[in-house]
């Protein structure tokens, strides 16, 4: 039986979604604006031969109704399209769950105040439950910025750095050595319990190391504590049918570890790609290998670094032939994203955008999948590929790519 591989290029939007104005994101286009900044600042064009060959540039041109300043390659082998999000948010769980066939049709709970984001009552509950009297930050912040600003005070006082963003999230940064990694995990597990009933999507442990603000660095020991999806995902259905779901990166955390048999953590694009290739080489049939390439989002999108983002895309593109070479004849590769994070957009939050929907196998021709009405088309296609019961949402495009 077939195997499927999903490479989830975290935050790689390709044009404003039809409802982007409701999110203040009308005009956002992660890929287009990266390409434009790259041309202006590097005096050269983004060069993505493998992604272009799959049809990425065609998909972005159709989604954004604009031509991109990139090196031109013919779409030669791969299915390409673009999908809009049905879910009510533009956050990580919503995008991931929807692509697995379960859109989020309810409203998340949010901490909307930019400062004093957590109420005195909530802080008192957390202090009582954790036994730690106090916290630092209590605001909306960029993770790297808040560590640089408060990391030294955190190490002196032992108080965790607690912050949030426009997403439904409670984040906790702490030093791996002075605070302790296991203590950070325990603190976050307790906060997750305290937040029960508030519909907060994730509590995220954000460990870091270093001696002072000049060299603080986040580590790969991040851990997400997510609530469960509201219905069985295609991962659950494959697991229940006797198949194997392999998580690479933070996928297992996003799905609250449901339906996943094998979990591999890795830090950085190369390590994530290496782990994915190793699983492709070893995995049995009837298997889904699902990889989140988080660095596009956390290192370049949120940090508003279009040049770094562009260079990372070129490096990712250069490694795709290794994925192709490892695939068997009946394997199917899907490339997509969970939301946008336009590095030229005001602020540092996600942007409401179309995402690419690319598919590849060794015998595929160039196929235009057009506009997809929901990310759930990917989950429905995977269900179709593995002959699983249909999902409640999405339309399979398997017939178009086989």
GROMACS .gro file of C-alpha atoms in nm:
model
  402
    1UNK     CA    1   0.000   0.000   0.000
    2UNK     CA    2   0.101   0.361  -0.053
    3UNK     CA    3   0.287   0.590   0.180
    4UNK     CA    4   0.224   0.965   0.212
    5UNK     CA    5   0.465   1.240   0.314
    6UNK     CA    6   0.355   1.588   0.418
    7UNK     CA    7   0.610   1.868   0.430
    8UNK     CA    8   0.435   2.151   0.610
    9UNK     CA    9   0.625   2.472   0.530
   10UNK     CA   10   0.518   2.659   0.841
   11UNK     CA   11   0.381   3.009   0.762
   12UNK     CA   12   0.434   2.998   0.383
   13UNK     CA   13   0.131   3.192   0.261
   14UNK     CA   14   0.090   3.279  -0.107
   15UNK     CA   15  -0.166   3.558  -0.115
   16UNK     CA   16  -0.442   3.727   0.084
   17UNK     CA   17  -0.739   3.503   0.153
   18UNK     CA   18  -1.086   3.628   0.050
   19UNK     CA   19  -1.164   3.715   0.414
   20UNK     CA   20  -0.824   3.870   0.491
   21UNK     CA   21  -0.983   4.210   0.554
   22UNK     CA   22  -1.156   4.064   0.861
   23UNK     CA   23  -0.811   3.997   1.008
   24UNK     CA   24  -0.646   4.323   0.900
   25UNK     CA   25  -0.442   4.130   0.642
   26UNK     CA   26  -0.578   4.247   0.309
   27UNK     CA   27  -0.275   4.271   0.081
   28UNK     CA   28  -0.051   4.033   0.277
   29UNK     CA   29   0.138   3.787   0.058
   30UNK     CA   30   0.428   3.606   0.224
   31UNK     CA   31   0.585   3.458  -0.092
   32UNK     CA   32   0.538   3.761  -0.316
   33UNK     CA   33   0.679   4.009  -0.067
   34UNK     CA   34   0.977   3.786   0.014
   35UNK     CA   35   1.053   3.765  -0.358
   36UNK     CA   36   1.021   4.142  -0.401
   37UNK     CA   37   1.245   4.221  -0.102
   38UNK     CA   38   1.496   3.963  -0.217
   39UNK     CA   39   1.517   4.123  -0.559
   40UNK     CA   40   1.555   4.472  -0.412
   41UNK     CA   41   1.803   4.394  -0.136
   42UNK     CA   42   2.004   4.111  -0.292
   43UNK     CA   43   1.992   4.243  -0.648
   44UNK     CA   44   1.900   3.895  -0.768
   45UNK     CA   45   1.595   3.675  -0.812
   46UNK     CA   46   1.487   3.396  -0.580
   47UNK     CA   47   1.596   3.071  -0.742
   48UNK     CA   48   1.363   2.778  -0.662
   49UNK     CA   49   1.394   2.527  -0.948
   50UNK     CA   50   1.240   2.230  -0.771
   51UNK     CA   51   0.948   2.411  -0.609
   52UNK     CA   52   0.886   2.596  -0.935
   53UNK     CA   53   0.892   2.267  -1.123
   54UNK     CA   54   0.616   2.142  -0.894
   55UNK     CA   55   0.410   2.450  -0.984
   56UNK     CA   56   0.458   2.671  -0.677
   57UNK     CA   57   0.510   2.991  -0.876
   58UNK     CA   58   0.203   2.916  -1.089
   59UNK     CA   59  -0.007   2.859  -0.777
   60UNK     CA   60   0.109   3.184  -0.616
   61UNK     CA   61   0.049   3.382  -0.936
   62UNK     CA   62  -0.307   3.250  -0.951
   63UNK     CA   63  -0.375   3.303  -0.580
   64UNK     CA   64  -0.233   3.655  -0.564
   65UNK     CA   65  -0.316   3.759  -0.920
   66UNK     CA   66   0.040   3.893  -0.956
   67UNK     CA   67   0.357   3.778  -1.127
   68UNK     CA   68   0.649   3.702  -0.899
   69UNK     CA   69   1.006   3.829  -0.942
   70UNK     CA   70   1.167   3.483  -0.928
   71UNK     CA   71   1.383   3.286  -1.167
   72UNK     CA   72   1.142   3.133  -1.417
   73UNK     CA   73   1.111   2.757  -1.446
   74UNK     CA   74   0.844   2.558  -1.623
   75UNK     CA   75   0.593   2.372  -1.405
   76UNK     CA   76   0.688   2.027  -1.529
   77UNK     CA   77   0.600   1.751  -1.283
   78UNK     CA   78   0.356   1.797  -0.997
   79UNK     CA   79   0.006   1.904  -0.906
   80UNK     CA   80  -0.036   2.261  -0.787
   81UNK     CA   81  -0.316   2.468  -0.642
   82UNK     CA   82  -0.397   2.699  -0.355
   83UNK     CA   83  -0.635   2.660  -0.062
   84UNK     CA   84  -0.828   2.902   0.155
   85UNK     CA   85  -0.892   2.840   0.522
   86UNK     CA   86  -1.235   2.749   0.649
   87UNK     CA   87  -1.137   2.773   1.017
   88UNK     CA   88  -1.213   3.088   1.210
   89UNK     CA   89  -0.852   3.165   1.306
   90UNK     CA   90  -0.509   3.197   1.147
   91UNK     CA   91  -0.322   3.002   1.412
   92UNK     CA   92  -0.114   2.686   1.404
   93UNK     CA   93  -0.365   2.431   1.543
   94UNK     CA   94  -0.647   2.560   1.322
   95UNK     CA   95  -0.438   2.526   1.007
   96UNK     CA   96  -0.299   2.185   1.097
   97UNK     CA   97  -0.626   2.037   1.215
   98UNK     CA   98  -0.808   2.162   0.907
   99UNK     CA   99  -0.554   2.009   0.668
  100UNK     CA  100  -0.613   1.682   0.855
  101UNK     CA  101  -0.985   1.712   0.782
  102UNK     CA  102  -1.111   1.887   1.096
  103UNK     CA  103  -1.159   2.265   1.056
  104UNK     CA  104  -1.196   2.478   1.367
  105UNK     CA  105  -1.543   2.629   1.344
  106UNK     CA  106  -1.554   2.767   1.697
  107UNK     CA  107  -1.385   3.074   1.845
  108UNK     CA  108  -1.069   3.025   2.047
  109UNK     CA  109  -1.014   3.202   2.374
  110UNK     CA  110  -0.760   3.483   2.352
  111UNK     CA  111  -0.563   3.712   2.579
  112UNK     CA  112  -0.636   4.034   2.395
  113UNK     CA  113  -0.473   4.298   2.617
  114UNK     CA  114  -0.127   4.391   2.491
  115UNK     CA  115  -0.001   4.456   2.844
  116UNK     CA  116  -0.127   4.293   3.163
  117UNK     CA  117  -0.255   4.021   2.932
  118UNK     CA  118  -0.332   3.775   3.211
  119UNK     CA  119  -0.580   3.887   3.475
  120UNK     CA  120  -0.480   3.912   3.842
  121UNK     CA  121  -0.727   3.634   3.915
  122UNK     CA  122  -0.568   3.400   3.658
  123UNK     CA  123  -0.217   3.481   3.779
  124UNK     CA  124  -0.321   3.407   4.138
  125UNK     CA  125  -0.461   3.068   4.029
  126UNK     CA  126  -0.140   2.984   3.843
  127UNK     CA  127   0.075   3.090   4.139
  128UNK     CA  128  -0.124   2.872   4.378
  129UNK     CA  129  -0.122   2.572   4.145
  130UNK     CA  130   0.248   2.590   4.056
  131UNK     CA  131   0.384   2.708   4.390
  132UNK     CA  132   0.579   2.984   4.215
  133UNK     CA  133   0.482   3.325   4.343
  134UNK     CA  134   0.491   3.549   4.042
  135UNK     CA  135   0.581   3.573   3.675
  136UNK     CA  136   0.762   3.811   3.443
  137UNK     CA  137   0.634   3.981   3.125
  138UNK     CA  138   0.254   3.924   3.127
  139UNK     CA  139   0.218   4.082   2.783
  140UNK     CA  140   0.210   4.027   2.407
  141UNK     CA  141   0.565   3.975   2.287
  142UNK     CA  142   0.802   3.820   2.036
  143UNK     CA  143   0.969   3.520   2.196
  144UNK     CA  144   1.324   3.618   2.108
  145UNK     CA  145   1.269   3.980   2.214
  146UNK     CA  146   1.119   3.892   2.550
  147UNK     CA  147   1.403   3.652   2.631
  148UNK     CA  148   1.662   3.918   2.549
  149UNK     CA  149   1.475   4.173   2.760
  150UNK     CA  150   1.389   3.963   3.065
  151UNK     CA  151   1.616   3.658   3.051
  152UNK     CA  152   1.872   3.792   3.297
  153UNK     CA  153   1.603   3.898   3.545
  154UNK     CA  154   1.446   3.553   3.508
  155UNK     CA  155   1.776   3.387   3.597
  156UNK     CA  156   1.818   3.608   3.905
  157UNK     CA  157   1.463   3.577   4.037
  158UNK     CA  158   1.364   3.228   3.921
  159UNK     CA  159   1.034   3.366   3.792
  160UNK     CA  160   0.912   3.226   3.458
  161UNK     CA  161   0.864   3.458   3.159
  162UNK     CA  162   0.495   3.432   3.063
  163UNK     CA  163   0.365   3.597   2.749
  164UNK     CA  164   0.115   3.561   2.466
  165UNK     CA  165   0.039   3.685   2.115
  166UNK     CA  166  -0.251   3.732   1.876
  167UNK     CA  167  -0.285   3.352   1.873
  168UNK     CA  168  -0.474   3.153   2.133
  169UNK     CA  169  -0.163   3.074   2.334
  170UNK     CA  170   0.004   3.098   2.674
  171UNK     CA  171   0.383   3.082   2.634
  172UNK     CA  172   0.641   3.023   2.905
  173UNK     CA  173   1.011   3.090   2.853
  174UNK     CA  174   1.264   2.960   3.104
  175UNK     CA  175   1.636   2.886   3.117
  176UNK     CA  176   1.712   2.516   3.077
  177UNK     CA  177   1.983   2.519   3.341
  178UNK     CA  178   1.890   2.778   3.603
  179UNK     CA  179   1.515   2.700   3.597
  180UNK     CA  180   1.540   2.343   3.470
  181UNK     CA  181   1.379   2.183   3.165
  182UNK     CA  182   1.165   1.940   3.361
  183UNK     CA  183   1.051   2.221   3.592
  184UNK     CA  184   0.947   2.420   3.284
  185UNK     CA  185   0.747   2.125   3.149
  186UNK     CA  186   0.582   2.070   3.487
  187UNK     CA  187   0.494   2.439   3.512
  188UNK     CA  188   0.336   2.434   3.164
  189UNK     CA  189   0.142   2.114   3.238
  190UNK     CA  190  -0.001   2.281   3.546
  191UNK     CA  191  -0.091   2.598   3.353
  192UNK     CA  192  -0.265   2.379   3.095
  193UNK     CA  193  -0.485   2.241   3.374
  194UNK     CA  194  -0.555   2.587   3.515
  195UNK     CA  195  -0.667   2.711   3.172
  196UNK     CA  196  -0.923   2.434   3.132
  197UNK     CA  197  -1.255   2.582   3.019
  198UNK     CA  198  -1.098   2.896   2.872
  199UNK     CA  199  -1.054   2.738   2.525
  200UNK     CA  200  -0.689   2.843   2.497
  201UNK     CA  201  -0.539   2.644   2.209
  202UNK     CA  202  -0.187   2.586   2.338
  203UNK     CA  203   0.046   2.629   2.631
  204UNK     CA  204   0.401   2.635   2.493
  205UNK     CA  205   0.722   2.565   2.683
  206UNK     CA  206   0.999   2.782   2.535
  207UNK     CA  207   1.334   2.677   2.686
  208UNK     CA  208   1.650   2.876   2.620
  209UNK     CA  209   2.018   2.867   2.712
  210UNK     CA  210   2.299   3.120   2.736
  211UNK     CA  211   2.477   3.338   2.988
  212UNK     CA  212   2.321   3.678   2.926
  213UNK     CA  213   2.115   3.883   2.680
  214UNK     CA  214   2.400   3.881   2.428
  215UNK     CA  215   2.387   3.505   2.372
  216UNK     CA  216   2.047   3.376   2.485
  217UNK     CA  217   1.926   3.113   2.235
  218UNK     CA  218   1.606   2.909   2.226
  219UNK     CA  219   1.663   2.534   2.208
  220UNK     CA  220   1.489   2.252   2.026
  221UNK     CA  221   1.328   2.128   2.348
  222UNK     CA  222   1.014   2.331   2.291
  223UNK     CA  223   0.698   2.147   2.389
  224UNK     CA  224   0.338   2.238   2.300
  225UNK     CA  225   0.047   2.138   2.523
  226UNK     CA  226  -0.255   2.154   2.293
  227UNK     CA  227  -0.619   2.077   2.346
  228UNK     CA  228  -0.759   1.788   2.145
  229UNK     CA  229  -0.907   1.842   1.798
  230UNK     CA  230  -1.289   1.847   1.814
  231UNK     CA  231  -1.324   1.534   1.598
  232UNK     CA  232  -1.104   1.246   1.474
  233UNK     CA  233  -0.848   1.364   1.220
  234UNK     CA  234  -0.721   1.164   0.924
  235UNK     CA  235  -0.424   1.078   1.148
  236UNK     CA  236  -0.662   0.912   1.394
  237UNK     CA  237  -0.840   0.725   1.117
  238UNK     CA  238  -0.518   0.591   0.968
  239UNK     CA  239  -0.399   0.483   1.312
  240UNK     CA  240  -0.730   0.311   1.386
  241UNK     CA  241  -0.712   0.129   1.051
  242UNK     CA  242  -0.373  -0.019   1.141
  243UNK     CA  243  -0.153   0.231   0.961
  244UNK     CA  244   0.136   0.426   1.109
  245UNK     CA  245   0.163   0.802   1.154
  246UNK     CA  246   0.514   0.937   1.203
  247UNK     CA  247   0.559   1.288   1.342
  248UNK     CA  248   0.872   1.493   1.268
  249UNK     CA  249   0.914   1.820   1.455
  250UNK     CA  250   0.625   1.966   1.652
  251UNK     CA  251   0.346   1.776   1.473
  252UNK     CA  252   0.279   1.542   1.768
  253UNK     CA  253   0.237   1.836   2.005
  254UNK     CA  254  -0.004   2.015   1.772
  255UNK     CA  255  -0.232   1.710   1.754
  256UNK     CA  256  -0.201   1.644   2.130
  257UNK     CA  257  -0.017   1.321   2.039
  258UNK     CA  258  -0.340   1.166   1.912
  259UNK     CA  259  -0.315   0.907   1.633
  260UNK     CA  260   0.066   0.923   1.621
  261UNK     CA  261   0.283   0.615   1.678
  262UNK     CA  262   0.635   0.746   1.613
  263UNK     CA  263   0.759   1.088   1.727
  264UNK     CA  264   1.088   1.244   1.619
  265UNK     CA  265   1.212   1.579   1.745
  266UNK     CA  266   1.471   1.778   1.552
  267UNK     CA  267   1.607   2.133   1.553
  268UNK     CA  268   1.665   2.331   1.235
  269UNK     CA  269   1.571   2.278   0.873
  270UNK     CA  270   1.852   2.036   0.791
  271UNK     CA  271   1.786   1.818   1.094
  272UNK     CA  272   1.413   1.809   1.016
  273UNK     CA  273   1.482   1.717   0.653
  274UNK     CA  274   1.739   1.454   0.756
  275UNK     CA  275   1.490   1.295   0.996
  276UNK     CA  276   1.220   1.295   0.728
  277UNK     CA  277   1.447   1.128   0.474
  278UNK     CA  278   1.554   0.868   0.729
  279UNK     CA  279   1.190   0.781   0.795
  280UNK     CA  280   1.114   0.762   0.422
  281UNK     CA  281   1.403   0.519   0.382
  282UNK     CA  282   1.288   0.296   0.668
  283UNK     CA  283   0.909   0.327   0.700
  284UNK     CA  284   0.680   0.042   0.602
  285UNK     CA  285   0.384   0.074   0.367
  286UNK     CA  286   0.052   0.220   0.486
  287UNK     CA  287   0.238   0.502   0.659
  288UNK     CA  288   0.205   0.882   0.683
  289UNK     CA  289   0.520   1.082   0.754
  290UNK     CA  290   0.421   1.433   0.866
  291UNK     CA  291   0.688   1.701   0.910
  292UNK     CA  292   0.653   2.058   1.033
  293UNK     CA  293   0.930   2.289   0.910
  294UNK     CA  294   0.892   2.539   1.191
  295UNK     CA  295   1.197   2.754   1.121
  296UNK     CA  296   1.032   2.943   0.836
  297UNK     CA  297   0.779   3.075   1.086
  298UNK     CA  298   0.974   3.121   1.407
  299UNK     CA  299   1.310   3.235   1.265
  300UNK     CA  300   1.202   3.447   0.968
  301UNK     CA  301   0.828   3.515   0.955
  302UNK     CA  302   0.779   3.632   1.314
  303UNK     CA  303   1.118   3.802   1.315
  304UNK     CA  304   1.021   3.992   0.999
  305UNK     CA  305   1.327   3.880   0.803
  306UNK     CA  306   1.233   3.844   0.434
  307UNK     CA  307   1.590   3.792   0.317
  308UNK     CA  308   1.655   3.516   0.568
  309UNK     CA  309   1.321   3.360   0.470
  310UNK     CA  310   1.417   3.371   0.104
  311UNK     CA  311   1.756   3.211   0.164
  312UNK     CA  312   1.592   2.938   0.372
  313UNK     CA  313   1.348   2.871   0.088
  314UNK     CA  314   1.638   2.833  -0.153
  315UNK     CA  315   1.810   2.591   0.085
  316UNK     CA  316   1.489   2.393   0.129
  317UNK     CA  317   1.450   2.378  -0.247
  318UNK     CA  318   1.804   2.245  -0.283
  319UNK     CA  319   1.722   1.953  -0.054
  320UNK     CA  320   1.397   1.847  -0.221
  321UNK     CA  321   1.575   1.613  -0.469
  322UNK     CA  322   1.685   1.405  -0.168
  323UNK     CA  323   1.318   1.362  -0.073
  324UNK     CA  324   1.228   1.268  -0.431
  325UNK     CA  325   1.512   1.014  -0.448
  326UNK     CA  326   1.406   0.844  -0.125
  327UNK     CA  327   1.044   0.800  -0.237
  328UNK     CA  328   0.906   0.472  -0.370
  329UNK     CA  329   0.701   0.459  -0.689
  330UNK     CA  330   0.364   0.468  -0.511
  331UNK     CA  331   0.458   0.728  -0.247
  332UNK     CA  332   0.284   1.065  -0.263
  333UNK     CA  333   0.440   1.386  -0.135
  334UNK     CA  334   0.228   1.685  -0.028
  335UNK     CA  335   0.372   2.032   0.035
  336UNK     CA  336   0.156   2.293   0.202
  337UNK     CA  337   0.142   2.550   0.485
  338UNK     CA  338  -0.080   2.624   0.785
  339UNK     CA  339  -0.116   3.004   0.750
  340UNK     CA  340   0.086   3.302   0.633
  341UNK     CA  341   0.341   3.509   0.823
  342UNK     CA  342   0.431   3.789   0.584
  343UNK     CA  343   0.769   3.924   0.704
  344UNK     CA  344   0.695   4.264   0.551
  345UNK     CA  345   0.359   4.304   0.727
  346UNK     CA  346   0.309   4.533   1.029
  347UNK     CA  347   0.353   4.363   1.365
  348UNK     CA  348   0.485   4.010   1.399
  349UNK     CA  349   0.173   3.794   1.388
  350UNK     CA  350   0.045   3.542   1.136
  351UNK     CA  351  -0.136   3.664   0.825
  352UNK     CA  352  -0.460   3.528   0.678
  353UNK     CA  353  -0.356   3.389   0.340
  354UNK     CA  354  -0.406   3.118   0.086
  355UNK     CA  355  -0.159   2.830   0.126
  356UNK     CA  356   0.003   2.626  -0.151
  357UNK     CA  357  -0.123   2.277  -0.223
  358UNK     CA  358   0.146   2.084  -0.411
  359UNK     CA  359   0.158   1.709  -0.474
  360UNK     CA  360   0.426   1.491  -0.630
  361UNK     CA  361   0.496   1.129  -0.717
  362UNK     CA  362   0.740   0.984  -0.966
  363UNK     CA  363   0.489   0.938  -1.246
  364UNK     CA  364   0.281   1.253  -1.212
  365UNK     CA  365   0.240   1.509  -1.488
  366UNK     CA  366   0.190   1.881  -1.435
  367UNK     CA  367  -0.168   1.927  -1.309
  368UNK     CA  368  -0.346   2.249  -1.209
  369UNK     CA  369  -0.565   2.179  -0.906
  370UNK     CA  370  -0.694   2.537  -0.900
  371UNK     CA  371  -0.852   2.697  -0.596
  372UNK     CA  372  -0.940   2.466  -0.308
  373UNK     CA  373  -1.216   2.584  -0.076
  374UNK     CA  374  -1.060   2.437   0.238
  375UNK     CA  375  -0.730   2.300   0.365
  376UNK     CA  376  -0.935   1.986   0.444
  377UNK     CA  377  -0.903   1.881   0.078
  378UNK     CA  378  -0.558   1.750   0.176
  379UNK     CA  379  -0.698   1.536   0.455
  380UNK     CA  380  -0.976   1.405   0.232
  381UNK     CA  381  -0.721   1.317  -0.037
  382UNK     CA  382  -0.507   1.129   0.216
  383UNK     CA  383  -0.815   0.944   0.342
  384UNK     CA  384  -0.888   0.850  -0.019
  385UNK     CA  385  -0.528   0.740  -0.077
  386UNK     CA  386  -0.535   0.504   0.221
  387UNK     CA  387  -0.895   0.392   0.154
  388UNK     CA  388  -1.015   0.528   0.487
  389UNK     CA  389  -1.368   0.643   0.574
  390UNK     CA  390  -1.433   0.988   0.430
  391UNK     CA  391  -1.378   1.298   0.639
  392UNK     CA  392  -1.671   1.530   0.709
  393UNK     CA  393  -1.499   1.818   0.526
  394UNK     CA  394  -1.297   1.854   0.210
  395UNK     CA  395  -1.297   1.723  -0.145
  396UNK     CA  396  -1.039   1.468  -0.256
  397UNK     CA  397  -0.819   1.550  -0.554
  398UNK     CA  398  -0.664   1.202  -0.568
  399UNK     CA  399  -0.818   1.126  -0.906
  400UNK     CA  400  -0.647   1.433  -1.050
  401UNK     CA  401  -0.300   1.334  -0.933
  402UNK     CA  402  -0.294   0.958  -0.992
   0.00000   0.00000   0.00000
